[in-house]
Coordinates of C-alpha atoms and ligand atoms in Angstrom, one line a residue:
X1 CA -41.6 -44.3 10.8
X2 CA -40.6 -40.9 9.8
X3 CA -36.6 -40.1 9.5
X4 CA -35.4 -36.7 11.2
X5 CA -32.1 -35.5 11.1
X6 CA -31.2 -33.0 13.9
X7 CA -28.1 -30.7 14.3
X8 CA -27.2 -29.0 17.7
X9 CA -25.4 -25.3 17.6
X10 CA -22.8 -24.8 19.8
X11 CA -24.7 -23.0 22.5
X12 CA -27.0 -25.6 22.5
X13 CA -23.9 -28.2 24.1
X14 CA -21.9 -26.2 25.7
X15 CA -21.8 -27.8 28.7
X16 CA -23.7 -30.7 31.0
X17 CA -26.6 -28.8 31.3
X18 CA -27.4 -28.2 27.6
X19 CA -26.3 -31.9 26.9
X20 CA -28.8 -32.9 29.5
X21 CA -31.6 -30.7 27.2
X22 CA -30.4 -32.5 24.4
X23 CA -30.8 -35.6 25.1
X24 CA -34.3 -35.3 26.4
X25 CA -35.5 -33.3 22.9
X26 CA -34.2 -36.4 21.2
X27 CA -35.7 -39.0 23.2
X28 CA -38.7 -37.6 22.9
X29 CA -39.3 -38.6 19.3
X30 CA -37.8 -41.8 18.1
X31 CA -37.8 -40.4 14.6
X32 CA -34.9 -37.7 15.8
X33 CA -32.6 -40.6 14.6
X34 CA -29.4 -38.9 13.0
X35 CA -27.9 -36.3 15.6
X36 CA -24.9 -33.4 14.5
X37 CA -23.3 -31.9 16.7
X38 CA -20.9 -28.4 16.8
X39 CA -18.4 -28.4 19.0
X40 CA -19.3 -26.5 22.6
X41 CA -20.1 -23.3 22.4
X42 CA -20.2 -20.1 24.9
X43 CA -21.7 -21.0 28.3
X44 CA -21.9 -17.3 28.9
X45 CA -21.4 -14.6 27.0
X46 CA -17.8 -13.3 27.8
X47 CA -17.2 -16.6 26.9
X48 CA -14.8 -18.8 24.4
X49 CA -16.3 -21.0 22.2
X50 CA -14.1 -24.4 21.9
X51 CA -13.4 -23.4 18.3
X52 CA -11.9 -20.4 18.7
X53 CA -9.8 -22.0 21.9
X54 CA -8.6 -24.9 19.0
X55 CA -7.6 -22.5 16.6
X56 CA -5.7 -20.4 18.9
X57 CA -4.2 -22.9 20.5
X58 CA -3.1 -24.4 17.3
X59 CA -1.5 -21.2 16.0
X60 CA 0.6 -21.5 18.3
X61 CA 1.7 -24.6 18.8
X62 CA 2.8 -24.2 15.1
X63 CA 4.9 -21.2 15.5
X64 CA 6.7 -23.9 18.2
X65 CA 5.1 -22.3 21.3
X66 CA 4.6 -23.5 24.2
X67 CA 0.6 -24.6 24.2
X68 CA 0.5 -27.1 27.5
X69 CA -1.4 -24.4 29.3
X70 CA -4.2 -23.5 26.3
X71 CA -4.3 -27.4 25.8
X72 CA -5.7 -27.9 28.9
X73 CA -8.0 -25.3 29.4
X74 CA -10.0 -27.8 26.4
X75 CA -9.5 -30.7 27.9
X76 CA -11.0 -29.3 31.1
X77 CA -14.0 -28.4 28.9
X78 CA -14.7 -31.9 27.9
X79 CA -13.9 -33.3 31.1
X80 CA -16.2 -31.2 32.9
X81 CA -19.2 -32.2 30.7
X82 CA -18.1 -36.0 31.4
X83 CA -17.9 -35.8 34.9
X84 CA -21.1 -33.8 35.2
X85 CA -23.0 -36.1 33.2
X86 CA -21.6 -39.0 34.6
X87 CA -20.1 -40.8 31.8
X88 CA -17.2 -43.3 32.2
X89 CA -15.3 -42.2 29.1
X90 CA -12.2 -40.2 30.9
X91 CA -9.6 -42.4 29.6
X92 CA -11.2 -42.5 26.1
X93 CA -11.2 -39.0 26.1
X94 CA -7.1 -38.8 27.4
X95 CA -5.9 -41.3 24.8
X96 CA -7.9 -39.0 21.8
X97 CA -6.6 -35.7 23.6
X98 CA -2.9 -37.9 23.6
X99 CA -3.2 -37.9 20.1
X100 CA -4.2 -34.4 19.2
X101 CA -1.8 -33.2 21.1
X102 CA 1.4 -35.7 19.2
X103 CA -1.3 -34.0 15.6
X104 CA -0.3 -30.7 16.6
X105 CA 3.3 -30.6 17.7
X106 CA 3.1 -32.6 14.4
X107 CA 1.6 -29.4 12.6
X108 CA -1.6 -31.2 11.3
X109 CA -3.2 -28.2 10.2
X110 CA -5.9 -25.6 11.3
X111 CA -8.4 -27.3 9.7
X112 CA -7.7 -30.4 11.7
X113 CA -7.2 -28.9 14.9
X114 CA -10.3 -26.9 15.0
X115 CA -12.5 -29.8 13.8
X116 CA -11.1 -32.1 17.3
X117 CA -14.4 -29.7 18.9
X118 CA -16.9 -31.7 16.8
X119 CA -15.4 -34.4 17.0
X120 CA -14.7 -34.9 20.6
X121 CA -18.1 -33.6 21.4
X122 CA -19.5 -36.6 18.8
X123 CA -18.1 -39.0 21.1
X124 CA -19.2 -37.7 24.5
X125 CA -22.8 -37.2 22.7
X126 CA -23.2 -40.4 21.4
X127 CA -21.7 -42.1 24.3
X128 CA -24.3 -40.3 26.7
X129 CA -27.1 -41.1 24.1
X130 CA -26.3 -44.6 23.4
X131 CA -26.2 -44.4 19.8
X132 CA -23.2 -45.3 17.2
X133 CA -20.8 -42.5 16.4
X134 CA -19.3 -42.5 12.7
X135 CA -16.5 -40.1 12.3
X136 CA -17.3 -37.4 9.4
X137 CA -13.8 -37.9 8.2
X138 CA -15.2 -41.5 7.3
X139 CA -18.3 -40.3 4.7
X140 CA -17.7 -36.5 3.8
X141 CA -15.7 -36.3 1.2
X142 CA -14.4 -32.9 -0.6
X143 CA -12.3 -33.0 -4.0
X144 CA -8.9 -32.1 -4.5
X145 CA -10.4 -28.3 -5.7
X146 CA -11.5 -28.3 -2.2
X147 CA -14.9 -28.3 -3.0
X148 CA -17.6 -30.7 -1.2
X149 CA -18.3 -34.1 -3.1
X150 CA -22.3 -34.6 -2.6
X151 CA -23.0 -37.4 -4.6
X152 CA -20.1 -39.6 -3.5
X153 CA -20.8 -38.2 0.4
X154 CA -24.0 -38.9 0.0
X155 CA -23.8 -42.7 -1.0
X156 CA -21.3 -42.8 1.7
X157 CA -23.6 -41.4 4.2
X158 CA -26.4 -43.3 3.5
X159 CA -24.4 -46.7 3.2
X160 CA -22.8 -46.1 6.5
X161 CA -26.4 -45.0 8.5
X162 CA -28.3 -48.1 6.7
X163 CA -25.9 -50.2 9.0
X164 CA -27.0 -48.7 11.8
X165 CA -30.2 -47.6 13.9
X166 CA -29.4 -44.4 15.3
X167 CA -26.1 -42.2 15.0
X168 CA -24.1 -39.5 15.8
X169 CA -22.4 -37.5 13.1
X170 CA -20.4 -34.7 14.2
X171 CA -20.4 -31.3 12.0
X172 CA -17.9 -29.0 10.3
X173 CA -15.7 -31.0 8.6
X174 CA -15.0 -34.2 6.0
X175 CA -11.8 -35.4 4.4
X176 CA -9.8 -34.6 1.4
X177 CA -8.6 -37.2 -0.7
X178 CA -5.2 -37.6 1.0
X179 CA -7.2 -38.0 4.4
X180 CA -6.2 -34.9 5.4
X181 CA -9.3 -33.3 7.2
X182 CA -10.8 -30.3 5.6
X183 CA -13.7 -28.3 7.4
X184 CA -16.1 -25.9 6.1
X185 CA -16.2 -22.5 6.7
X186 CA -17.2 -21.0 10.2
X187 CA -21.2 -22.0 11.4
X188 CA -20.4 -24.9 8.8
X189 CA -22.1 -28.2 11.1
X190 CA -25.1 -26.7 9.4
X191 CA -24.1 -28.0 6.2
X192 CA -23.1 -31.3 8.1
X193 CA -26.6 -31.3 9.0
X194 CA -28.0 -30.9 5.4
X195 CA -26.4 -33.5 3.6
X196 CA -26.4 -36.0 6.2
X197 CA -30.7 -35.1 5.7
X198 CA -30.5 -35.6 2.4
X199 CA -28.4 -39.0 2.0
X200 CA -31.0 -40.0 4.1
X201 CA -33.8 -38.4 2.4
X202 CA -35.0 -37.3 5.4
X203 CA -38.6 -36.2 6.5
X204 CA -37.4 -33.1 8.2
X205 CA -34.1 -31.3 9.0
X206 CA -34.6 -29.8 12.6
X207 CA -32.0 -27.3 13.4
X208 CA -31.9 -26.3 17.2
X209 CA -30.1 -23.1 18.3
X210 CA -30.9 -21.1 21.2
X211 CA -33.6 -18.6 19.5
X212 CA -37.1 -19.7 18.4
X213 CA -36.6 -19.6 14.8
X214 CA -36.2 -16.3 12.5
X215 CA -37.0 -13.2 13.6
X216 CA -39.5 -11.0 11.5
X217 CA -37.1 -8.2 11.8
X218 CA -33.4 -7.2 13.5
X219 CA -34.3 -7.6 17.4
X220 CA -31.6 -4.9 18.0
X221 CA -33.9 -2.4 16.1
X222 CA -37.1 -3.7 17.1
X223 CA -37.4 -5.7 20.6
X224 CA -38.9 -8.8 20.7
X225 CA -39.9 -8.8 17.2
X226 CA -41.9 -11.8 16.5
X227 CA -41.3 -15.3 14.7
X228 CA -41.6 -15.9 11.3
X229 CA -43.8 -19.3 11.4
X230 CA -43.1 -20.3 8.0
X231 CA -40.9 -18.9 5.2
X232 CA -39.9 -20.3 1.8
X233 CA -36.2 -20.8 0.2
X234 CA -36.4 -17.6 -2.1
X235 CA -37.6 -15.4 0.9
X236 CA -35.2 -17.0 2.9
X237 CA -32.4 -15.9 0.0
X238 CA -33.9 -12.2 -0.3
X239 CA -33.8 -11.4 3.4
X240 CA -30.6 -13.5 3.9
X241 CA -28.8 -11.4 1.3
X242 CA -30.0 -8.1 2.8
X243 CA -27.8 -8.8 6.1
X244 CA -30.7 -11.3 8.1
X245 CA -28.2 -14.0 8.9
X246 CA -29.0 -17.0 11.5
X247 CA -28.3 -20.2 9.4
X248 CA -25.8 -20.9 6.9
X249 CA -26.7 -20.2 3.5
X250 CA -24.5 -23.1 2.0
X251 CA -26.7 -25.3 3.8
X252 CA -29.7 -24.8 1.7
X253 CA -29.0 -26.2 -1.0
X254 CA -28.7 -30.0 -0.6
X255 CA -32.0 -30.2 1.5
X256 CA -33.4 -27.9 -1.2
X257 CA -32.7 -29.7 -3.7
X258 CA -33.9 -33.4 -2.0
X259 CA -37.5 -31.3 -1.1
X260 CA -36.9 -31.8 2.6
X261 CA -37.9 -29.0 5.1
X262 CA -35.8 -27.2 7.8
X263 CA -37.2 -26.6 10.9
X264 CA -35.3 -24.1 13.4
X265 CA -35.7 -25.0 16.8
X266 CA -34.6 -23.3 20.4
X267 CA -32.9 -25.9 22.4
X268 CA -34.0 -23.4 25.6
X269 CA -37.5 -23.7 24.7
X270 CA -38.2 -27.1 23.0
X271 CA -42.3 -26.2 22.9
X272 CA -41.9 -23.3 20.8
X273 CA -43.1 -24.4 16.8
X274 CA -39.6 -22.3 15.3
X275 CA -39.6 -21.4 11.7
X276 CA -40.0 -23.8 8.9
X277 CA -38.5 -23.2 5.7
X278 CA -40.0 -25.0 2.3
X279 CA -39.8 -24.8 -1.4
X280 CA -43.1 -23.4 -1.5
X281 CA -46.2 -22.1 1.2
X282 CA -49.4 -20.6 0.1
X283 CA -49.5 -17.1 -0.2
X284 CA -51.7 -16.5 2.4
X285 CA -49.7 -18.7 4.9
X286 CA -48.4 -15.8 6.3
X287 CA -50.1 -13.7 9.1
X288 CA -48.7 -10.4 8.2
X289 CA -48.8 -10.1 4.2
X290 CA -45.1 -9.8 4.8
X291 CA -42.7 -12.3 5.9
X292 CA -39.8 -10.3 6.6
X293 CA -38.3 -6.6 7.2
X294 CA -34.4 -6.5 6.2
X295 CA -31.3 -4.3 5.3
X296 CA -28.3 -2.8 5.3
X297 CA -26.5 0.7 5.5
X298 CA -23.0 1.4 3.2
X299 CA -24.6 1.6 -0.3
X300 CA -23.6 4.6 -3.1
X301 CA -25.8 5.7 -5.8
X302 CA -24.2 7.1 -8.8
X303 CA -26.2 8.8 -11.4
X304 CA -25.3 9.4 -15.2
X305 CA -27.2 11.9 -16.6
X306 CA -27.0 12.4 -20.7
X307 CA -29.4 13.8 -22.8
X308 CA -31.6 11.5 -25.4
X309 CA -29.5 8.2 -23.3
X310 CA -32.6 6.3 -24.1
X311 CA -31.8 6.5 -28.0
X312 CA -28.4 5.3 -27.7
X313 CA -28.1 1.9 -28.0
X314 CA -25.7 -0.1 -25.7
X315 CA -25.6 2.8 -23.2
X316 CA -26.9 0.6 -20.4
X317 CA -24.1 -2.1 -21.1
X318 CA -20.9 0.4 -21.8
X319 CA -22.2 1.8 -18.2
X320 CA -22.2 -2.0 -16.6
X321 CA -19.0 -3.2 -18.0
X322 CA -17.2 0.2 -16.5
X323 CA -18.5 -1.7 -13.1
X324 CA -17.2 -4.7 -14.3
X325 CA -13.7 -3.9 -15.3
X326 CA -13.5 -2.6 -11.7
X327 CA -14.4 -5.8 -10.7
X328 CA -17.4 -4.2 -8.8
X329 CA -21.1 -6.2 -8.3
X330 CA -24.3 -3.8 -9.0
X331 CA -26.7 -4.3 -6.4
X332 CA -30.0 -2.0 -8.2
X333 CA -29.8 -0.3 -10.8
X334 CA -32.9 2.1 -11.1
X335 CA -33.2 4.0 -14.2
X336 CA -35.4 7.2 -16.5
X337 CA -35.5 8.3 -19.7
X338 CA -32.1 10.2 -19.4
X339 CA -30.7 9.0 -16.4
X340 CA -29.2 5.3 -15.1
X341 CA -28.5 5.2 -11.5
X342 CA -26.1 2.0 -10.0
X343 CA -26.6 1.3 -6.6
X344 CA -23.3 -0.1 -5.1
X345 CA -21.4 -1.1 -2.0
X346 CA -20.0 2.3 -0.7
X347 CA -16.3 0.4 0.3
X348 CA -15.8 -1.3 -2.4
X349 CA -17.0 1.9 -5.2
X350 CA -14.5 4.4 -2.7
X351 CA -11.6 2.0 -3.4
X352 CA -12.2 2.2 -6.8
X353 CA -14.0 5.7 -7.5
X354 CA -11.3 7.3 -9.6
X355 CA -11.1 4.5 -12.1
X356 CA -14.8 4.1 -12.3
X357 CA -15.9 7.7 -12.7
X358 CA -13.0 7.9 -15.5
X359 CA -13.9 5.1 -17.5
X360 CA -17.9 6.1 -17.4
X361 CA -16.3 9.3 -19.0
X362 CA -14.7 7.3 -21.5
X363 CA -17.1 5.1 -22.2
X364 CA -20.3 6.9 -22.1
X365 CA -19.4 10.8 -22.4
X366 CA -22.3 11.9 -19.6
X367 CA -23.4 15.2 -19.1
X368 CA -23.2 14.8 -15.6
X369 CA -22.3 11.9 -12.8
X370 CA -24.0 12.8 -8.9
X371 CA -23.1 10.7 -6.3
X372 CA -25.3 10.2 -3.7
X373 CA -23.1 8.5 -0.5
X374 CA -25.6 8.4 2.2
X375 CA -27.7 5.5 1.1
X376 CA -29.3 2.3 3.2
X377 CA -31.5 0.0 2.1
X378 CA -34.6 -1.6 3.0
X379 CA -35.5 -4.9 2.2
X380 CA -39.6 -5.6 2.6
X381 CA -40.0 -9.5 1.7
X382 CA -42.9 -11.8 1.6
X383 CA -44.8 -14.1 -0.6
X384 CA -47.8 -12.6 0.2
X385 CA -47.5 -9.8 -1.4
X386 CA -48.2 -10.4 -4.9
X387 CA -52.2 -11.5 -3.5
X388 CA -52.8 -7.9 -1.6
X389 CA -53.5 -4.8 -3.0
X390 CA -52.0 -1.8 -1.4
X391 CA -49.0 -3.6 0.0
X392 CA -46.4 -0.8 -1.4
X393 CA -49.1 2.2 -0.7
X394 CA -48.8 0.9 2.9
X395 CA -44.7 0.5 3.1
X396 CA -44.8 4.2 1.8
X397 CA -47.6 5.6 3.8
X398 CA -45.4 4.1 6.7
X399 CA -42.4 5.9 5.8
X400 CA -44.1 8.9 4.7
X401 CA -45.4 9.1 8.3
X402 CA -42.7 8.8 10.0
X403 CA -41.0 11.7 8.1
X404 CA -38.6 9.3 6.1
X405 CA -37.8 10.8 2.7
X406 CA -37.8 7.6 -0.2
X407 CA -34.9 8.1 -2.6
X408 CA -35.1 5.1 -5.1
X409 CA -38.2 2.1 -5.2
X410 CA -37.2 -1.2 -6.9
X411 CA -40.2 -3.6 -6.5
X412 CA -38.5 -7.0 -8.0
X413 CA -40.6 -8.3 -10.9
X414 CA -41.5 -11.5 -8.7
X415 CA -43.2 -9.2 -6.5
X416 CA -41.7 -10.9 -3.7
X417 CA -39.4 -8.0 -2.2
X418 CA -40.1 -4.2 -2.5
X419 CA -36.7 -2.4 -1.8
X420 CA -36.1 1.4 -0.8
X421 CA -33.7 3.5 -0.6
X422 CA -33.2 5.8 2.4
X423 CA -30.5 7.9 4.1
X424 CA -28.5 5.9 6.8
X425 CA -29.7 7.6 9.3
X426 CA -33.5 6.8 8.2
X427 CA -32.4 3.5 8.7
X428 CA -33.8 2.4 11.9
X429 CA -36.5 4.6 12.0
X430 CA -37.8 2.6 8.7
X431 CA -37.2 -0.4 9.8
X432 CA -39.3 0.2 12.8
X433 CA -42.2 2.2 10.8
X434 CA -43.0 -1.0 8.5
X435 CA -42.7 -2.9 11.4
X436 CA -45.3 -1.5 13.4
X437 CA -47.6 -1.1 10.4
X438 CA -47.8 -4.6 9.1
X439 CA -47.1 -7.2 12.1
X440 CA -47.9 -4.8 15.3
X441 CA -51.2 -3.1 13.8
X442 CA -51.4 -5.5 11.4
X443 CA -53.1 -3.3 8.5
Ligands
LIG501 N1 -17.8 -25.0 15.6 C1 -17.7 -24.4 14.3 C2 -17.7 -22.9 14.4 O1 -17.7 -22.4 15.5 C3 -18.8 -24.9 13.4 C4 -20.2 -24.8 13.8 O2 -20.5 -24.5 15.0 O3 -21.1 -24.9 13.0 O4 -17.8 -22.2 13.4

């Protein structure tokens, strides 16, 4: 029988009625044997998720406030799903809430308190789903550096699970090696997920949230945009790192690594396929030659201009290290015979503008610096494109039509992204143009 491992986002238990959703996706395929939970999430969307309620309620009990009042308002959450789902686990949950409570007037820490969601909501899972619960504190380990342990975790995991048939893990957090509990960063029960997938080697890592899966492009630029179907780890990377953000990008890598495939899932609509991600996909696996439109606005372009630059030898690195010193990351750096053009984050180059421009003069004597501040860029990704012709003749014919004006073209040498420069204000209206050209007329 195949092995999945499936992780829950917060919306997708925030309260009976998503539990109830839950538990039927799971019992429909006895291979859904290792659940993760996050701690509830909003129920509407003025909403608090229990996190954020933890957290809060934690600062102040450790300034010495009073936090009777906050304190309740998350044990009514939990009771509320126990009650509704008819579960005979109240005094359970009062004796654990007992001894959060004694945890923080004890200052346990942030990290503790705001892991109690997971937890908690492990306990009223598995107790609805009849399956064992193992605390994460118990087989997620992080080092003294604060850093996550795989190999040991992993052993761990996997020794823990062989003992049992089906389980409930709950996300977010591990323990450090004075038992202290340590959680990841925010959106972190995806990385929960992951390496519970791989101890397990794991056919497939299902990942249900309350969306179908990734979205082709932003749907507050485009409306409705459509699903990517399938989409591989370095598309994933490309489009992730241009702002396209639904799953946490520290969970990759130990499913990555095992070879296992992530499939993201809409609790709301359990028939739709989602997006699966893999190493690799054939080329031609994709319906719209690309895979994925992405971006971001807040970029500066500075140019140094210097007659016969291309004869001088270690131009290009004097130029870099000037970036360096400033402690600044190049994000392009587009170049021709006498010019070199960096492409960085506009916040970060403005803190440091004075120093930079100084040292360039002082390390590479231009004849002139421009800075160009108004710069967004677009990020066209997809694995397809290397197989077409015409792929970048399209992207420009789009833009060109739509009275965009290009300012810089950096096609990485994988041919998997073609990125362009654009005013700010072009933005949207790009987006939108290769949008409509490649997945709504599908040329
Ligand atoms: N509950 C945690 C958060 O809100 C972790 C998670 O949901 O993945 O960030």
């Amino acid at each position: 029988m195949q092995t999945k491992v499936v992780k829950f986002g917060g919306s997708s238990l925030a309260d009976a009625n998503q539990f109830v959703k839950v538990a039927n996706i799971i019992k429909a395929d006895p291979s859904r044997r290792y659940v993760v939970p996050s701690a509830p999430g909003k129920r509407f969307p003025k909403d608090t998720k229990v996190t954020d309620m933890l957290y809060a309620c934690y600062d102040v009990a450790a300034r010495g406030g009073d936090f009777s009042e906050m304190f309740e308002a998350i044990v009514a959450r939990y009771m509320e799903i126990v009650r509704e789902l008819g579960l005979k686990i109240e005094d359970r949950l009062t004796r654990e809430f007992s001894t959060i409570r004694m945890s923080f007037m004890a200052r346990a820490g942030r990290d503790y308190a705001a892991s109690r969601g997971e937890y908690l909501n492990g306990i009223v899972l598995a107790n609805y789903l009849g399956f064992s619960f193992i605390d994460a504190a118990d087989v997620i380990f992080f080092g003294e550096d604060g850093k996550l342990r795989l190999k040991e975790t992993c052993h761990a995991v996997k020794d823990r699970l062989s003992e049992v048939g089906n389980a409930v893990i709950p996300g977010f957090y591990g323990s450090m090696p004075n038992d202290t509990v340590k959680t990841f960063s925010r959106g972190g029960s995806d990385i929960t997920g992951a390496i519970v997938a791989a101890a397990v080697n794991a056919d497939l890592y299902e990942n249900w949230t309350d969306v179908s899966g990734f979205f082709v492009t932003d749907p507050r630029i485009v409306p409705n945009p459509e699903i990517i179907r399938s989409i591989t780890y370095r598309e994933l990377r490309e489009l992730a790192y241009m702002g396209a953000g639904v799953f946490h990008e520290d969970a990759i890598f130990p499913v990555r690594q095992a070879g296992i495939p992530i499939n993201i899932r809409n609790t709301n609509r359990p028939e739709d396929e989602g997006t699966v991600i893999t190493e690799s996909a054939p080329e031609d696996s994709s319906p719209y030659t690309v895979t994925g439109i992405a971006g971001r606005r807040g970029f500066v372009t500075v140019t140094i201009e210097k007659d016969m630059m291309n004869a001088e030898l270690g131009f290009g690195r004097r130029v870099l290290e000037v970036f360096e010193k400033n402690g600044i990351s190049f994000e392009h750096m587009p170049s021709g015979i006498d010019t070199m053009s960096i492409i960085v984050h506009k916040d970060e180059f403005e803190a440091r503008e004075s120093s930079i421009i100084e040292g360039l003069r002082r390390a590479v004597s231009p004849d002139r610096i421009d800075i160009d501040r108004d710069v967004a860029l677009l990020a066209v990704v997809g694995r397809g494109m290397r197989a077409q012709r015409g792929t970048a003749a399209r992207i420009f014919a789009a833009l060109a039509h739509a009275k965009v004006n290009v300012k810089m073209i950096d096609q990485g040498s994988s041919e998997l992204n073609i990125i362009v420069g654009i005013t700010n204000d072009d933005f949207e209206t790009s987006v939108k143009a290769v949008y409509d050209i490649f997945v709504t007329q599908r040329l």
